[in-house]
XYZ file of C-alpha atoms in Angstrom:
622
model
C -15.789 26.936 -14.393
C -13.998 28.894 -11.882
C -14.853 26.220 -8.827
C -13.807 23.685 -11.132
C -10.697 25.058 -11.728
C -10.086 26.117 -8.257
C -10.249 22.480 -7.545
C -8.300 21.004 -9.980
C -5.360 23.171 -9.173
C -5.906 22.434 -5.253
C -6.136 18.795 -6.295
C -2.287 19.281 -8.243
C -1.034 20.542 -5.361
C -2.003 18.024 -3.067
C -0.795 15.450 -5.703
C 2.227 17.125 -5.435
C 2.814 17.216 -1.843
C 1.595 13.365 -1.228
C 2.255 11.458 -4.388
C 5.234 12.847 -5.072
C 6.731 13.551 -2.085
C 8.586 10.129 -2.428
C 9.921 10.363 -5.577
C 11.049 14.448 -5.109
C 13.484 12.774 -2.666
C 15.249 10.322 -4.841
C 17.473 13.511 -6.708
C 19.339 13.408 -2.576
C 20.957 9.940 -3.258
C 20.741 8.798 -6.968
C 23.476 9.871 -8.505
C 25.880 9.597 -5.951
C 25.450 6.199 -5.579
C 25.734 5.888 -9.420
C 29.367 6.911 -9.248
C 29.960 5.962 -5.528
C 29.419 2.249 -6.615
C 32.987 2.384 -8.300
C 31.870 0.917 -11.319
C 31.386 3.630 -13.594
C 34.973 5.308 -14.300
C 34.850 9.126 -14.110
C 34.693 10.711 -17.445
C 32.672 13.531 -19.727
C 30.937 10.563 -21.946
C 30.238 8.392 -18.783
C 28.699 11.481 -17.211
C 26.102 12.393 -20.024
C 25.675 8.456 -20.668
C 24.081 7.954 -16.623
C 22.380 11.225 -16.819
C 21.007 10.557 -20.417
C 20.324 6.906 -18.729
C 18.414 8.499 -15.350
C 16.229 10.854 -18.174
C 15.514 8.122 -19.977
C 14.294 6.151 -16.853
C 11.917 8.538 -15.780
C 10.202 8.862 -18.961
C 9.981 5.419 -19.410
C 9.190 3.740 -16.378
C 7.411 6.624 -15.039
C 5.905 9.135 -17.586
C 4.938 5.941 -20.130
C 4.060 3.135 -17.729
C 2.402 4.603 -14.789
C 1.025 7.687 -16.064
C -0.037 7.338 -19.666
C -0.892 3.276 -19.032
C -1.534 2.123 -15.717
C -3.393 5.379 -14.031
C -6.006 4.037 -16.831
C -6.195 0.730 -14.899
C -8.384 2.128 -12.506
C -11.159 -0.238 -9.959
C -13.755 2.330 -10.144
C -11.748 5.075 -9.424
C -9.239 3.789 -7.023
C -5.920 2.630 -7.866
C -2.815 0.572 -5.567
C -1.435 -3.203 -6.675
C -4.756 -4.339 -4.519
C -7.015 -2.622 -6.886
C -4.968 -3.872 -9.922
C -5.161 -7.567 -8.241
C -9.106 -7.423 -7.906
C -9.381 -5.949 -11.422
C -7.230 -8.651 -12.561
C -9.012 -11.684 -10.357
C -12.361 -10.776 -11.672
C -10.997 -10.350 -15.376
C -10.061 -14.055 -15.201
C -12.830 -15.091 -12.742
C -13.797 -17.635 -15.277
C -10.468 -19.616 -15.108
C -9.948 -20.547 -11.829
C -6.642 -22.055 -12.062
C -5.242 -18.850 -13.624
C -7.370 -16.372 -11.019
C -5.651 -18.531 -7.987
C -2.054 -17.730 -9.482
C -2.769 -13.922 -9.994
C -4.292 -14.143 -6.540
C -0.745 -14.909 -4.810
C 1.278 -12.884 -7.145
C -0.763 -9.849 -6.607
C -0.405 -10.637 -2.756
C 3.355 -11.225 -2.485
C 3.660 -8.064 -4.314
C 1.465 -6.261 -1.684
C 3.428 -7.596 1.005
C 6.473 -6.676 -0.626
C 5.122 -3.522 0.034
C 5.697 -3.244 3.604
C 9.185 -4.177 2.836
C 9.592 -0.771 0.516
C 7.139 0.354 3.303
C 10.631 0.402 5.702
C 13.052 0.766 3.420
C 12.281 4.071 2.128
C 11.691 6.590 5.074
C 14.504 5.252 6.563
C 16.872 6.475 3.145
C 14.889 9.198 2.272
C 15.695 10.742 6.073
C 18.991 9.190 6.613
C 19.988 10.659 3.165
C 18.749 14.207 4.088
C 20.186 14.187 7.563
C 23.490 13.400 5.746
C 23.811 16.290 4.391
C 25.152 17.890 7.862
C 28.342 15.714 7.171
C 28.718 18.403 3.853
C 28.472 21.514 5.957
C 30.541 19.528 8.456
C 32.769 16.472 9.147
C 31.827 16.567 13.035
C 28.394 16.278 12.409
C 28.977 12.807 11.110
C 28.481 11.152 14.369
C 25.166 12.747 14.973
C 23.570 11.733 12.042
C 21.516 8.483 12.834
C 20.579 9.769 16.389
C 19.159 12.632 14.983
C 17.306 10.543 12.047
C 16.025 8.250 14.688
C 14.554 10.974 16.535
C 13.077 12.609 13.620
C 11.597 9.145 12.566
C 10.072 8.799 16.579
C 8.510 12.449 16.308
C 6.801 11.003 12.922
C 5.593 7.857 13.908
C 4.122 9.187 17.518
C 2.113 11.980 15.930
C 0.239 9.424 13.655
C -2.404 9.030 16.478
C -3.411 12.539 15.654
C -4.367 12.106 12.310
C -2.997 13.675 8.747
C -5.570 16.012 8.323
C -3.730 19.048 10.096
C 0.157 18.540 8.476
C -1.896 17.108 5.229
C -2.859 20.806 4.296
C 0.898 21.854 4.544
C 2.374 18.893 2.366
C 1.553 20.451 -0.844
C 3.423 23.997 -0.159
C 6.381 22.755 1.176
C 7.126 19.733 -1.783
C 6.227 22.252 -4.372
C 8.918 24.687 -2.000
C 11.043 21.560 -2.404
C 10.939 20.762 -6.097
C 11.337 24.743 -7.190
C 14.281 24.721 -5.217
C 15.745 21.827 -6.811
C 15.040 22.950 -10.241
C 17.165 26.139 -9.067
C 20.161 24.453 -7.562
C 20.377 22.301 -10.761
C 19.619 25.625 -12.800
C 22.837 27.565 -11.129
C 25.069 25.095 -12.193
C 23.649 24.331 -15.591
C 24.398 27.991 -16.428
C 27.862 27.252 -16.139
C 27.969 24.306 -18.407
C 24.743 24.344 -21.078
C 26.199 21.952 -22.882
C 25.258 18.947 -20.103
C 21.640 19.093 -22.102
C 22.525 17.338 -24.541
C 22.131 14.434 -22.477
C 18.533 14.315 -23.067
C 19.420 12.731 -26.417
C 18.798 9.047 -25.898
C 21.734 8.441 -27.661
C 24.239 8.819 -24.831
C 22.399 6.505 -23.426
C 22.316 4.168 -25.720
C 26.364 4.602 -26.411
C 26.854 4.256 -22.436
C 24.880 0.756 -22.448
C 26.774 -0.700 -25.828
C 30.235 0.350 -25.284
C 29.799 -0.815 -21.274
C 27.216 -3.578 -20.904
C 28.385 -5.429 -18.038
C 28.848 -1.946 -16.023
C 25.011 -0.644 -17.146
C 23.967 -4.184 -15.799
C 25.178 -3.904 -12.574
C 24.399 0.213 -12.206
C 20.853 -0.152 -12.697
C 20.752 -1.327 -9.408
C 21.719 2.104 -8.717
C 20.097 3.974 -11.364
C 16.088 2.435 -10.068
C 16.690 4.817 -6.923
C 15.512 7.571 -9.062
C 11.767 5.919 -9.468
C 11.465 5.311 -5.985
C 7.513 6.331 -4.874
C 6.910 5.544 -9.057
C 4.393 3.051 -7.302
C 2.378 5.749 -5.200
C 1.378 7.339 -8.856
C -0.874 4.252 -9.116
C -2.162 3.669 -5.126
C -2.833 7.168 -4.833
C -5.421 7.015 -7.485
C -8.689 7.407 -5.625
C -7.347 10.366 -3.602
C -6.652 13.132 -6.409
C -7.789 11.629 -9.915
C -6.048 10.726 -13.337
C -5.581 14.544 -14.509
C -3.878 16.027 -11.314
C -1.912 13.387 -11.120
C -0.639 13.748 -14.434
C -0.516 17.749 -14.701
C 1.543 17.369 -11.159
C 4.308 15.174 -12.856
C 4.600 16.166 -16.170
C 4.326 20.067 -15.404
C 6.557 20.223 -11.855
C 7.936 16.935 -11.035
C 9.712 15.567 -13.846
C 10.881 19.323 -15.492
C 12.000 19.850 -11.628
C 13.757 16.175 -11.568
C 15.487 16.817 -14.369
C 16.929 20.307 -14.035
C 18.197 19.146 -10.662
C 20.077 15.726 -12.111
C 21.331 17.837 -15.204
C 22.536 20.297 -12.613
C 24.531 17.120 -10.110
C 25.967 16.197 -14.008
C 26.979 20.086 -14.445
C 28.433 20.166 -10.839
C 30.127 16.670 -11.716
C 32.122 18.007 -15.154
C 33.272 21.080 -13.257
C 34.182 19.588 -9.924
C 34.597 15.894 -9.426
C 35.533 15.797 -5.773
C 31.827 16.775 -5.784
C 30.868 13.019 -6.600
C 30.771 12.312 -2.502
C 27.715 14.263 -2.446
C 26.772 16.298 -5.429
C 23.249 17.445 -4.252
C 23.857 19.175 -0.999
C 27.360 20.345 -3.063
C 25.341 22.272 -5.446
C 24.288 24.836 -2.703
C 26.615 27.740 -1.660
C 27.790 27.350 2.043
C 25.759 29.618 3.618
C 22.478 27.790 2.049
C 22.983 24.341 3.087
C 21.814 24.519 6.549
C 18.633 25.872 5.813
C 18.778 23.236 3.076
C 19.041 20.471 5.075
C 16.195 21.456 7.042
C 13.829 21.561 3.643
C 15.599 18.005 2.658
C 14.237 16.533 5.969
C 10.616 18.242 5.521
C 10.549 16.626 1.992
C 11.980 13.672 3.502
C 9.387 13.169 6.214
C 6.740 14.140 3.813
C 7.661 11.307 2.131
C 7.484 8.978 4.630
C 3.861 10.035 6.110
C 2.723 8.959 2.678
C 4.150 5.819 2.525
C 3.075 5.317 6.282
C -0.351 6.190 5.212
C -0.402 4.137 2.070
C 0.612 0.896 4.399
C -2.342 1.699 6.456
C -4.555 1.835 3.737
C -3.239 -1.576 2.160
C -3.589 -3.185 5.096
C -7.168 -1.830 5.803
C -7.835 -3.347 2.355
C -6.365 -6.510 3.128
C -8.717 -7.283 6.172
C -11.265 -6.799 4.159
C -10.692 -9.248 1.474
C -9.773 -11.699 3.861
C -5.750 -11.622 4.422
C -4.709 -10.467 7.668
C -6.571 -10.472 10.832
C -8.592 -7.527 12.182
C -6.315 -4.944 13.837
C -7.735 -2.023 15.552
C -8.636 0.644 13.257
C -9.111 4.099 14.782
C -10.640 7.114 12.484
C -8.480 10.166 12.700
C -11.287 12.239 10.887
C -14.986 12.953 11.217
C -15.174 14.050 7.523
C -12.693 11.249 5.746
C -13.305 7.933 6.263
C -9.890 6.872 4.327
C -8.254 8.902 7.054
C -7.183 5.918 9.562
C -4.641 5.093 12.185
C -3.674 1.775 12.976
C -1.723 1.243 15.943
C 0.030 -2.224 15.555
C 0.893 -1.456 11.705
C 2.745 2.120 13.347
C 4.730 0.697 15.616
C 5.355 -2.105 13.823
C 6.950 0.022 10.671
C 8.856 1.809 13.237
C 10.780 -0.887 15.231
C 11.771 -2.478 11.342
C 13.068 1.052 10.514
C 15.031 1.884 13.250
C 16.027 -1.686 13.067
C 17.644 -0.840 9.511
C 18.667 2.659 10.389
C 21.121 0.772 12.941
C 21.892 -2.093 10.636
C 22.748 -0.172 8.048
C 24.219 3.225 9.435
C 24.415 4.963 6.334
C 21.987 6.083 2.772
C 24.789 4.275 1.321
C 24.036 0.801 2.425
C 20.771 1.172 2.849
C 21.205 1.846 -0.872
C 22.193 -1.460 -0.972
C 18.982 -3.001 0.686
C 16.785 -0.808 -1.874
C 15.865 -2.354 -5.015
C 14.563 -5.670 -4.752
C 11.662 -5.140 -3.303
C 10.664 -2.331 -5.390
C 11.728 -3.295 -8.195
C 9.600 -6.973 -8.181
C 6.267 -4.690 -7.176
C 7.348 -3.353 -10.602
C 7.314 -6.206 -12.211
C 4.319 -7.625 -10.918
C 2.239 -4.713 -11.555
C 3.417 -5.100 -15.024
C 1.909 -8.994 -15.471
C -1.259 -7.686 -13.537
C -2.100 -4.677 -16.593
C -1.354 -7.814 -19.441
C -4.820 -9.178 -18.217
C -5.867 -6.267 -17.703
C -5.572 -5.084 -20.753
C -6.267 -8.570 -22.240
C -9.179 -9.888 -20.137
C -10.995 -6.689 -19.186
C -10.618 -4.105 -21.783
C -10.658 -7.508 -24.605
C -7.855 -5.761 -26.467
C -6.228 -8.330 -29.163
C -3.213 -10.339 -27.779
C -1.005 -8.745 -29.954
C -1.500 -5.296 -28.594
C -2.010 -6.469 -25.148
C 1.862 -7.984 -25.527
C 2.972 -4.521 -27.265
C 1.435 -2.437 -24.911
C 3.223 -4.416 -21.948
C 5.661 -6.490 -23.165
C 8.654 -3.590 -23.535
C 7.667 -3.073 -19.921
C 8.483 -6.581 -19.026
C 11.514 -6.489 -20.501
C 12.714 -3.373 -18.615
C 11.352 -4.154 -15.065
C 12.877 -7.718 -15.673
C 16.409 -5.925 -16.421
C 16.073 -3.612 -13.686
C 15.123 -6.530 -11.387
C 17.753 -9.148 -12.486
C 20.476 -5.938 -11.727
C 19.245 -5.453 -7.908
C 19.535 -9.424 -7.417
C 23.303 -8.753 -7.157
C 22.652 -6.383 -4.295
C 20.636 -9.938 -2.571
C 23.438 -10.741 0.194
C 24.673 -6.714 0.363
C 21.264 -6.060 1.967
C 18.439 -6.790 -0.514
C 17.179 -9.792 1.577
C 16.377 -7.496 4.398
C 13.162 -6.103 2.426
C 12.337 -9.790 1.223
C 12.461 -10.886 4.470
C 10.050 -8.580 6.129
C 7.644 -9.082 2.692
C 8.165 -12.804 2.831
C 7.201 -12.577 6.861
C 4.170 -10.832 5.964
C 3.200 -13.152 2.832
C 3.307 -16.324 5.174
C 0.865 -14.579 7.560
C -1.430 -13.537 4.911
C -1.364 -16.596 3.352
C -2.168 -18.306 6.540
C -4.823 -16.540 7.751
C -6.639 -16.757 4.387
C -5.755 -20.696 4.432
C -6.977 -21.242 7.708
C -10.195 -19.330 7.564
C -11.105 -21.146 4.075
C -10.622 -24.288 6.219
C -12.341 -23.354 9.263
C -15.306 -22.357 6.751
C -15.688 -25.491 4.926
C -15.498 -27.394 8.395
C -17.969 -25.144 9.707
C -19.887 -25.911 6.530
C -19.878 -29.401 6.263
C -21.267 -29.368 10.300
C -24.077 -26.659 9.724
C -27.882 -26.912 9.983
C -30.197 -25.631 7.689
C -31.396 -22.405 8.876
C -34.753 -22.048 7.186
C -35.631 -25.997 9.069
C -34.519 -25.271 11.869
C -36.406 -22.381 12.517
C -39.202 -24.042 11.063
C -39.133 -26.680 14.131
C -38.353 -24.428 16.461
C -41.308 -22.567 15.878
C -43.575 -25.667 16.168
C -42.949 -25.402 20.032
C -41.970 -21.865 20.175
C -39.511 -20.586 23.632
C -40.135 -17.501 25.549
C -39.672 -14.343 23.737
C -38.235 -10.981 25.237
C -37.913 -7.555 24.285
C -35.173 -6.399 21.386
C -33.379 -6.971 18.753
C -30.897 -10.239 18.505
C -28.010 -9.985 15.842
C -26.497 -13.372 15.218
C -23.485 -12.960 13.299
C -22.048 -15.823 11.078
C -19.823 -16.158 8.195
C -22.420 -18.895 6.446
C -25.872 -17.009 5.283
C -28.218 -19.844 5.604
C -26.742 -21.802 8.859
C -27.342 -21.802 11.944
C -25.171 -19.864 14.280
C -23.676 -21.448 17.318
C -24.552 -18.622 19.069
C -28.037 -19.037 18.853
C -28.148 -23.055 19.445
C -26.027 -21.379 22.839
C -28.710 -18.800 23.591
C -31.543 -21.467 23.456
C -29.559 -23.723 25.325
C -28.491 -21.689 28.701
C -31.327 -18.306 28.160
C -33.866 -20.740 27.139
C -35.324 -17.485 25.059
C -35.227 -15.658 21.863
C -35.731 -11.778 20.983
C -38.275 -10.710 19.820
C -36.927 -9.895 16.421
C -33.761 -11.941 15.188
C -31.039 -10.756 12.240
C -28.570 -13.349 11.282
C -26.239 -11.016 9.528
C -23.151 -12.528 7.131
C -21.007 -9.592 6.548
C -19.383 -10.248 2.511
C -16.057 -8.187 0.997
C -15.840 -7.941 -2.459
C -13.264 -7.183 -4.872
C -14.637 -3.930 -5.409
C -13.121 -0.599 -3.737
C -16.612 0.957 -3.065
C -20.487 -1.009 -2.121
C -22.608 2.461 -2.007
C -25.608 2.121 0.598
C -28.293 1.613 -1.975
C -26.386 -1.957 -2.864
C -25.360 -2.771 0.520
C -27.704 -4.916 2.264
C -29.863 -8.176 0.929
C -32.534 -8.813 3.005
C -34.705 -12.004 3.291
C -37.727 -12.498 5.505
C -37.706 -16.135 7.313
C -40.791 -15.132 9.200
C -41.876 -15.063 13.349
C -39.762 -11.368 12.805
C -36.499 -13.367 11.468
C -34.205 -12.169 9.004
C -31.248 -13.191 6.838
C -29.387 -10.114 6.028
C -26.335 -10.383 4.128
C -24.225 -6.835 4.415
C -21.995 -6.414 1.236
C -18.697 -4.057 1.570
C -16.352 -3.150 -1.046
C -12.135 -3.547 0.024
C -11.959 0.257 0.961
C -15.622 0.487 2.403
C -15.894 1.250 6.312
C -16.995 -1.849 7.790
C -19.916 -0.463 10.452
C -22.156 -3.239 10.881
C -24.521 -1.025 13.445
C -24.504 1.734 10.702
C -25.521 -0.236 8.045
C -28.191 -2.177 9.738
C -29.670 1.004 11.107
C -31.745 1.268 7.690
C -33.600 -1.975 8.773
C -35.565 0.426 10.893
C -37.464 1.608 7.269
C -38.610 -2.042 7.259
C -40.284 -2.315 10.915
C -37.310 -3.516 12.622
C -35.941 -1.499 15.335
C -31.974 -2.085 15.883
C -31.442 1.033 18.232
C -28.373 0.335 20.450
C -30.524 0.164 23.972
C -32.436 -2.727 22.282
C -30.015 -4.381 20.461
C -28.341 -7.783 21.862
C -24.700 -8.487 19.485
C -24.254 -12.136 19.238
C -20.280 -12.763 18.487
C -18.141 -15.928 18.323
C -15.178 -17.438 19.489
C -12.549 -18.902 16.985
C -11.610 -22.759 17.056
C -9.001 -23.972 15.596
C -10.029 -26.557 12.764
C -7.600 -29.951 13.273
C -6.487 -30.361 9.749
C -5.434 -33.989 8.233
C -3.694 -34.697 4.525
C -4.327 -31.569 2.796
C -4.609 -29.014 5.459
C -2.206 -26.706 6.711
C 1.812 -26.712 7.809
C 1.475 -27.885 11.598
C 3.920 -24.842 12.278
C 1.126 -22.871 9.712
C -1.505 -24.310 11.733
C -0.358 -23.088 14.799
C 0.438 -19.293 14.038
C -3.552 -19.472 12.706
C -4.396 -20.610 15.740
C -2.469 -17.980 17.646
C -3.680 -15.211 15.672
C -6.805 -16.501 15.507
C -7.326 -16.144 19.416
C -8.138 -13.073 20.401
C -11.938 -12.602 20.368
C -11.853 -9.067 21.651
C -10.644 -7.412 18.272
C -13.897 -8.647 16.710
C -15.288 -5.809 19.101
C -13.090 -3.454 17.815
C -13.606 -4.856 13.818
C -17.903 -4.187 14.381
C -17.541 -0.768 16.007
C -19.909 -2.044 18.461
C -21.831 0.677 20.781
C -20.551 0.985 24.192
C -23.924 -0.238 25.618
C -24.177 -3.336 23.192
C -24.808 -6.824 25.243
C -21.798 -8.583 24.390
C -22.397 -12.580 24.282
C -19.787 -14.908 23.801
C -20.440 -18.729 21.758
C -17.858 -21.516 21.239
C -16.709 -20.052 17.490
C -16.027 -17.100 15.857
C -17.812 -17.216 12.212
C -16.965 -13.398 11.477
């Protein structure tokens, strides 16, 4: 009893310090872009009406939707828009036409991700860097050279791993969020009164005396649910219940305490408006403020940076985006990865709107879009959900969902105004990174059912071959193809120019599936072909480790010895299937085939031994 609650409290802090980190940073920029848009005109009623409006956000969009209803939308325990998508896909598996539009939805909204994915460090730090311009004006110059650095420092140390700074995440956001709830405590002392905002009915008043101003603020007002999205991905790593203790007993009472206080600080002062956060703290405090705004700040960012290379790790497997290198940053935690190309990547777009946009003000601007559409999308997902997998009636399927709809679509239609003030920069980058994914699934479907259509029947052929058998030699051959069944090119290749075969022979097909987790008592099918041949197929869920030599290591229970100083790897080399009618883009065609070239990350994809024979055919069929 003890343990167990020893670990659930550990497990609320650490949801705390990564899940939240995100949205803990939102209370630096929200309101003052509320009033700094010029829209809303300063008074008493238009101050409770945006705070009662920013309450009212939170609980709805955050407290209702993600943590009471979509945290139960869980793929055997793990959670993230790829998650929802497979859960989704496989609800509707028996309508293909529907499964194939759910399919691209779900992906555009993951690659909308990586658009967020650059978006929000770069405000989060920008934002808490800024607050050097309230202790003073002559710090204003400084302020994206120093952001920039602090974004290099975080980006170069994600070689190392987050095991080491993970352990300290959880202290310092909780140090964050208690200090927030006591900056927005000091000033609600002064004015008490500002609670009354928490009646809905300010809100309400706010959107039917003004609804052409509420329209275009909530473009403003969705800054305070930014992160609302790592509730869900960050499923599998702490669990339903500390998840929900960590918001509803620290986050949102410390969110809200901290935007009544800005509102308190607004009514007594409003020359504060410029800045109300860093305005709340006496002089002498906001130094050592700033400091614990770019902590949370960073924090913040290493999640995100994380969750990016977990979505892409995900999307390799199911089949979307080439294989990158993938390097483990832990002996202990396999979801602990580091993937060079996706760093550096996220970095150069970051500092690329750092300098574009100078300023959390018009990088304000950019926010929204992006975020806001993941929203929405994750919104469509849980309706078949809800409908398809749980086989709840339609009419509380559209209950259940259908207010959330409505809201996301309002919050969504407001941020298309901000589409030529910056929001096109996040659509841009998820659009890039749709195209490729699209691509790469299009032109491997394609090279498959070419690479089909041309195959031999594996069973036959080995059938004849064995009628006038070649030489054997020692070891173990592993011929890998994408087609269980064919005949690799690799082995018509070793015939051909060795004029041999091993003395034991695995034609492995690896297979993703849109699972999270394939445990090892489910992940290999094995079938005996005879004269020591195998088909084994190797089945991996989207967040499995994908360790071919690992796997097939168990083989050794059946007779057949795969020890590295034995063991001859078989790979491929991509072609390029020439596509007619129905195919691909030419300009499509072309980035697949330039992607598609580099044969030595399939090295890097199999974790190969460093003493593996490495033999090269004419196509890659991983």
């Amino acid at each position: 009893m003890s343990a167990s609650k020893s670990s659930l409290a550990a497990l609320t802090l650490g949801a705390i310090g990564v899940v939240y980190g995100d949205i803990g940073t939102s209370v630096l920029y929200a309101v003052k872009e509320v009033f700094g848009s010029g829209h809303v005109p300063f008074t008493h009623a238009n101050v409770y009406g945006i705070l009662s409006i920013l309450f009212w956000t939170l609980t709805v969009i955050v407290s209702l939707k993600y943590v009471v209803l979509v945290l139960r939308a869980d793929n055997n325990g793990e959670g993230g828009l790829i998650a929802m998508l497979a859960l989704a896909s496989t609800a509707v598996k028996d309508r293909p036409a529907l499964r194939q539009t759910l399919l691209a939805i779900g992906i555009f909204g993951t690659s909308l991700f990586y658009g967020d994915g650059v978006i929000t460090p770069a405000i989060s730090v920008l934002s808490a860097v800024e607050g050097l311009e309230v202790v003073s004006p002559h710090f204003r110059h400084y302020v994206v050279p120093i952001t920039l650095a602090v974004l290099f420092a975080l980006f170069a140390v994600q070689k190392r791993g987050t095991s080491g700074i993970g352990r300290f995440f959880g202290p310092i956001t909780l140090t964050w969020f208690l200090t927030i709830a006591a900056l927005g405590v000091s000033q609600i002392v002064g004015h008490p009164e500002i609670l009354g905002a928490l009646n809905p009915w300010h809100a309400l008043r706010f959107l039917w005396n003004q609804p052409g101003t509420s329209f275009i603020i909530l473009g403003a007002v969705v800054l305070c649910v930014t992160g609302a999205e790592a509730l869900y991905a960050d499923l599998g790593h702490f669990g339903k219940r500390p998840i929900r203790l960590a918001w509803f007993l620290v986050v949102m009472p410390c969110l809200t305490l901290n935007y009544f206080g800005q509102g308190a600080l607004l009514l007594a002062d409003p020359e504060a408006v410029k800045n109300p956060f860093f305005n709340m703290a006496p002089e002498w405090l906001r130094i050592p403020l700033v400091v614990l705004a770019t902590m949370a700040a960073v924090i913040a960012s290493q999640a995100l940076i994380t969750g990016a290379f977990s979505v892409t790790k995900q999307a390799i497997q199911l089949g979307y985006l080439p294989r990158l290198k993938v390097q483990h940053t832990s002996v202990r935690h396999t979801g602990q990865i580091y993937m060079p190309f996706v760093n550096w990547s996220l970095f150069v777009a970051i500092v690329l709107a750092v300098v574009m946009f100078k300023s959390s003000t018009n990088l304000a601007a950019a926010y929204g879009i992006a975020v806001t559409l993941d929203m929405l999308i994750t919104t469509v997902l849980t309706f078949y959900v809800v409908r398809y997998s749980w086989k709840y009636p339609l009419w509380v399927c559209v209950l259940s969902t259908g207010f959330f709809f409505l809201v996301d679509l309002a919050f969504f239609s407001s941020n298309l105004l901000k589409l030529f003030a910056g929001g096109w920069f996040p659509l841009l980058i998820g659009g890039a990174v749709f195209t490729l994914m699209m691509t790469w699934k299009r032109g491997r479907m394609l090279m498959a059912e070419k690479q089909h259509a041309d195959a031999i029947e594996l069973e036959s052929f080995l059938d004849a071959l064995f009628i006038g058998p070649p030489a054997r030699v020692e070891g173990t051959a592993v011929f890998l193809t994408a087609d269980s069944g064919t005949v690799p090119n690799a082995l018509l290749h070793n015939l051909k120019h060795n004029k041999v075969l091993h003395e034991q022979n695995l034609f492995v097909t690896a297979r993703s599936h849109e699972v999270p987790w394939i445990g090892m008592d489910k992940r290999l099918q094995i079938e005996a072909l005879g004269h020591d041949c195998w088909q084994v197929v190797v089945n991996y869920g989207f967040k499995n480790d994908l360790d071919l030599p690992e796997a097939l290591s168990t083989l050794r229970q059946r007779g057949c010895d795969v020890g590295p100083m034995t063991t001859s790897y078989f790979l491929s080399r991509d072609v390029v299937v020439p596509t007619i009618g129905s195919g691909m883009a030419p300009w499509r065609e072309k980035l697949f085939a330039q992607m598609h070239h580099n044969a030595s990350a399939a090295a890097e994809f199999l974790n190969l031994p460093s003493n593996a024979v490495i033999e090269l055919g004419s196509k890659v069929e991983i």
